[in-house]
């Protein structure tokens, strides 16, 4: 696989992805249903997919324009399998603001004929979008949305979680580290629905494992100065300082952690949510040794590497787990539309639930009653600089976390869908 060593300059990647974003926002035609009666059941004779996420802010590298690229690749592969279905993709930047996200999605559903929204990538925006999708009886599929409320207390028949939730991300590492004697934790978290929920889930997991939370501080989204938060963590007496933030926030947090010499101190840093682009942004000198849980990694096997090369050729960076999940969810959705001959939400969701996922992302995965896609996860550790042999191959996979162990029990769910299914 030939790649620039550093994935290309940031400016070149921005130029490339801007061009791809503009192209993907236009109509993308794929071929589909062969029977005329089936095509007639597609509203407006077109299937419309909307990608809404942070396109320009602190969470844009991990999804952003790259999610549009991933959707484009899913459409290419669908076209190769199924002739004649007209598909359009539209994209928007919600700027990590719930009111903007709601305005965009409402317009898409009510005026623009969008059938399915995918990605979202911000828990606060997702919770707001969930209610719109429920009211409109339209489908929304979440990629990097961490709050457990989205498939818990605020679950919806039309809201599917394709990537992870905060329980998946924190429960395994907490049990493992507490068992090793690292049982006092301090949290530095983003102050919105995601960070608040992640700390809540972490503290619950800590208590169950016999550990203790010795404090938590919350910073604004997009914060750039973490000195006061780090000093509080340093003086807390915690064994572990856990970062419940992501994107440029995690990158800046960890750079300042090293600048203050805390990387050589007695406390261990844990990134409760980290993405490949975060590691690339902070560099291995800063990131080495960090552990985390991921739903997917591009260097797992030949299939994941083949997709990664296609993605890299278009985007100039390797795909993150959220971007891979956008590919998977778009492809699975389009297969369901083709199989049912309609874009009517309940029929499509029923087909998506009946058919297991068949791709490189989560082969054999199925949707649970609470609308979580159930699949394996991976505990990973960031390599030392001397261990890096292939550009972007930043992780050592420590262990596979089987799907059966990765999710909170359905019997404990507070999702009304689970109750209706007789959990």
Coordinates of N, CA and C in Angstrom, one line a residue, residues 281-365:
X281 N -3.1 13.2 15.1 CA -2.9 14.6 15.4 C -1.9 14.9 16.5
X282 N -1.9 14.1 17.5 CA -1.0 14.3 18.6 C 0.4 13.7 18.4
X283 N 0.5 12.7 17.5 CA 1.8 12.1 17.2 C 2.1 11.0 18.2
X284 N 2.9 10.0 17.8 CA 3.2 8.8 18.7 C 4.0 9.2 19.9
X285 N 4.9 10.2 19.8 CA 5.6 10.6 21.0 C 4.7 11.0 22.1
X286 N 3.6 11.6 21.8 CA 2.7 12.0 22.8 C 1.7 10.9 23.2
X287 N 1.3 10.2 22.2 CA 0.2 9.2 22.4 C 0.6 7.8 22.8
X288 N 1.9 7.5 22.7 CA 2.4 6.2 22.9 C 1.9 5.7 24.3
X289 N 1.4 4.4 24.3 CA 1.0 3.8 25.5 C -0.5 4.0 25.9
X290 N -1.1 5.0 25.3 CA -2.6 5.2 25.5 C -3.4 3.9 25.2
X291 N -4.3 3.6 26.0 CA -5.2 2.5 25.7 C -6.6 3.0 25.5
X292 N -7.4 2.2 24.8 CA -8.8 2.6 24.5 C -9.5 1.4 23.9
X293 N -10.8 1.6 23.7 CA -11.6 0.6 23.1 C -12.1 1.2 21.8
X294 N -12.1 0.4 20.7 CA -12.6 0.9 19.4 C -13.5 -0.2 18.8
X295 N -14.5 0.2 18.0 CA -15.4 -0.7 17.4 C -14.8 -1.3 16.1
X296 N -13.8 -0.6 15.6 CA -13.2 -1.1 14.3 C -11.8 -0.4 14.1
X297 N -11.0 -1.1 13.4 CA -9.6 -0.6 13.1 C -9.2 -1.0 11.7
X298 N -8.7 -0.1 10.9 CA -8.5 -0.3 9.5 C -7.4 -1.5 9.2
X299 N -6.6 -1.8 10.2 CA -5.5 -2.7 9.9 C -5.8 -4.1 10.6
X300 N -7.0 -4.5 10.6 CA -7.4 -5.7 11.3 C -7.1 -6.9 10.4
X301 N -7.5 -6.8 9.1 CA -7.4 -8.0 8.1 C -7.3 -7.4 6.7
X302 N -7.3 -8.3 5.8 CA -7.2 -8.0 4.4 C -8.4 -7.1 3.9
X303 N -9.6 -7.5 4.3 CA -10.8 -6.7 3.9 C -10.8 -5.3 4.4
X304 N -10.4 -5.1 5.7 CA -10.4 -3.8 6.2 C -9.3 -3.0 5.6
X305 N -8.2 -3.6 5.3 CA -7.1 -2.9 4.6 C -7.4 -2.5 3.2
X306 N -8.2 -3.3 2.5 CA -8.6 -3.0 1.1 C -9.5 -1.8 1.1
X307 N -10.5 -1.7 2.1 CA -11.4 -0.6 2.2 C -10.5 0.7 2.5
X308 N -9.6 0.5 3.4 CA -8.8 1.6 3.9 C -8.0 2.3 2.7
X309 N -7.5 1.4 1.9 CA -6.7 2.0 0.7 C -7.7 2.8 -0.2
X310 N -8.8 2.3 -0.5 CA -9.8 3.0 -1.3 C -10.1 4.3 -0.7
X311 N -10.4 4.3 0.6 CA -10.7 5.5 1.3 C -9.5 6.5 1.3
X312 N -8.3 6.0 1.6 CA -7.2 6.9 1.6 C -6.9 7.6 0.3
X313 N -7.1 6.8 -0.8 CA -6.9 7.4 -2.1 C -7.8 8.6 -2.4
X314 N -9.0 8.6 -1.7 CA -9.9 9.7 -1.9 C -9.7 10.8 -0.8
X315 N -9.4 10.4 0.4 CA -9.4 11.3 1.5 C -8.1 11.8 2.1
X316 N -7.0 11.0 1.7 CA -5.7 11.4 2.2 C -5.4 11.1 3.7
X317 N -6.3 10.3 4.3 CA -6.1 9.8 5.6 C -6.8 8.5 5.8
X318 N -6.4 7.6 6.7 CA -7.0 6.4 6.9 C -8.3 6.5 7.6
X319 N -9.3 5.6 7.3 CA -10.6 5.8 7.9 C -10.7 5.5 9.4
X320 N -11.5 6.3 10.1 CA -11.7 6.0 11.5 C -12.9 5.0 11.6
X321 N -13.1 4.6 12.9 CA -14.3 3.7 13.1 C -15.6 4.3 12.8
X322 N -15.9 5.6 13.1 CA -17.1 6.2 12.7 C -17.3 6.3 11.2
X323 N -16.2 6.6 10.4 CA -16.3 6.6 9.0 C -16.6 5.2 8.4
X324 N -16.0 4.2 8.9 CA -16.3 2.8 8.5 C -17.7 2.5 8.8
X325 N -18.2 2.9 9.9 CA -19.6 2.6 10.3 C -20.6 3.3 9.4
X326 N -20.3 4.5 8.9 CA -21.1 5.2 8.0 C -21.2 4.4 6.7
X327 N -20.1 3.9 6.2 CA -20.1 3.0 5.0 C -21.0 1.8 5.3
X328 N -20.9 1.2 6.4 CA -21.6 -0.1 6.7 C -23.1 0.2 6.8
X329 N -23.5 1.3 7.5 CA -24.9 1.6 7.7 C -25.6 2.0 6.4
X330 N -24.9 2.8 5.6 CA -25.5 3.2 4.3 C -25.7 2.0 3.4
X331 N -24.7 1.1 3.3 CA -24.8 0.0 2.5 C -25.9 -1.0 2.9
X332 N -26.0 -1.2 4.2 CA -27.0 -2.1 4.8 C -28.4 -1.5 4.5
X333 N -28.5 -0.2 4.7 CA -29.8 0.5 4.5 C -30.2 0.3 3.0
X334 N -29.3 0.6 2.1 CA -29.7 0.5 0.7 C -30.0 -1.0 0.3
X335 N -29.3 -1.9 0.8 CA -29.7 -3.3 0.6 C -31.1 -3.6 1.0
X336 N -31.5 -3.0 2.2 CA -32.8 -3.3 2.7 C -33.9 -2.6 1.8
X337 N -33.6 -1.4 1.3 CA -34.5 -0.7 0.4 C -34.7 -1.6 -0.9
X338 N -33.6 -2.1 -1.4 CA -33.6 -2.9 -2.6 C -34.4 -4.2 -2.4
X339 N -34.2 -4.8 -1.2 CA -34.9 -6.0 -0.9 C -36.4 -5.9 -0.7
X340 N -36.8 -4.7 -0.1 CA -38.3 -4.5 0.1 C -39.0 -3.7 -1.0
X341 N -38.2 -3.1 -1.8 CA -38.8 -2.3 -2.9 C -39.5 -1.0 -2.4
X342 N -39.1 -0.5 -1.2 CA -39.7 0.7 -0.7 C -38.8 1.4 0.2
X343 N -39.0 2.7 0.3 CA -38.2 3.5 1.3 C -39.1 3.8 2.5
X344 N -40.2 3.1 2.7 CA -41.1 3.3 3.9 C -40.3 2.8 5.1
X345 N -40.2 3.6 6.1 CA -39.3 3.4 7.2 C -39.5 2.1 7.9
X346 N -40.7 1.8 8.4 CA -40.9 0.5 9.2 C -40.5 -0.7 8.4
X347 N -40.9 -0.7 7.1 CA -40.5 -1.9 6.2 C -39.0 -2.1 6.1
X348 N -38.3 -0.9 5.9 CA -36.9 -1.0 5.7 C -36.2 -1.4 7.0
X349 N -36.6 -0.8 8.1 CA -36.0 -1.2 9.4 C -36.2 -2.7 9.7
X350 N -37.4 -3.2 9.4 CA -37.7 -4.6 9.6 C -36.7 -5.5 8.8
X351 N -36.5 -5.1 7.6 CA -35.5 -5.8 6.8 C -34.1 -5.7 7.3
X352 N -33.7 -4.5 7.7 CA -32.4 -4.3 8.3 C -32.2 -5.2 9.6
X353 N -33.3 -5.3 10.3 CA -33.2 -6.1 11.5 C -33.1 -7.6 11.2
X354 N -33.8 -8.0 10.1 CA -33.9 -9.5 9.7 C -32.6 -9.9 9.1
X355 N -31.9 -9.1 8.4 CA -30.7 -9.5 7.7 C -29.4 -9.1 8.4
X356 N -28.5 -10.0 8.7 CA -27.3 -9.7 9.4 C -26.4 -8.8 8.5
X357 N -25.6 -8.0 9.1 CA -24.6 -7.2 8.3 C -23.6 -8.1 7.6
X358 N -23.4 -7.7 6.3 CA -22.5 -8.5 5.5 C -21.5 -7.5 4.8
X359 N -20.5 -7.1 5.6 CA -19.4 -6.3 5.1 C -18.2 -6.4 6.0
X360 N -17.1 -5.7 5.7 CA -15.9 -5.7 6.4 C -16.0 -5.1 7.8
X361 N -17.0 -4.3 8.1 CA -17.1 -3.5 9.3 C -17.5 -4.4 10.5
X362 N -18.6 -5.1 10.4 CA -19.1 -6.0 11.5 C -19.8 -7.2 10.9
X363 N -19.0 -8.1 10.3 CA -19.7 -9.2 9.6 C -20.5 -10.0 10.6
X364 N -21.8 -10.3 10.2 CA -22.7 -11.1 11.0 C -23.4 -10.3 12.1
X365 N -23.1 -9.0 12.2 CA -23.7 -8.3 13.3 C -25.2 -8.1 13.1

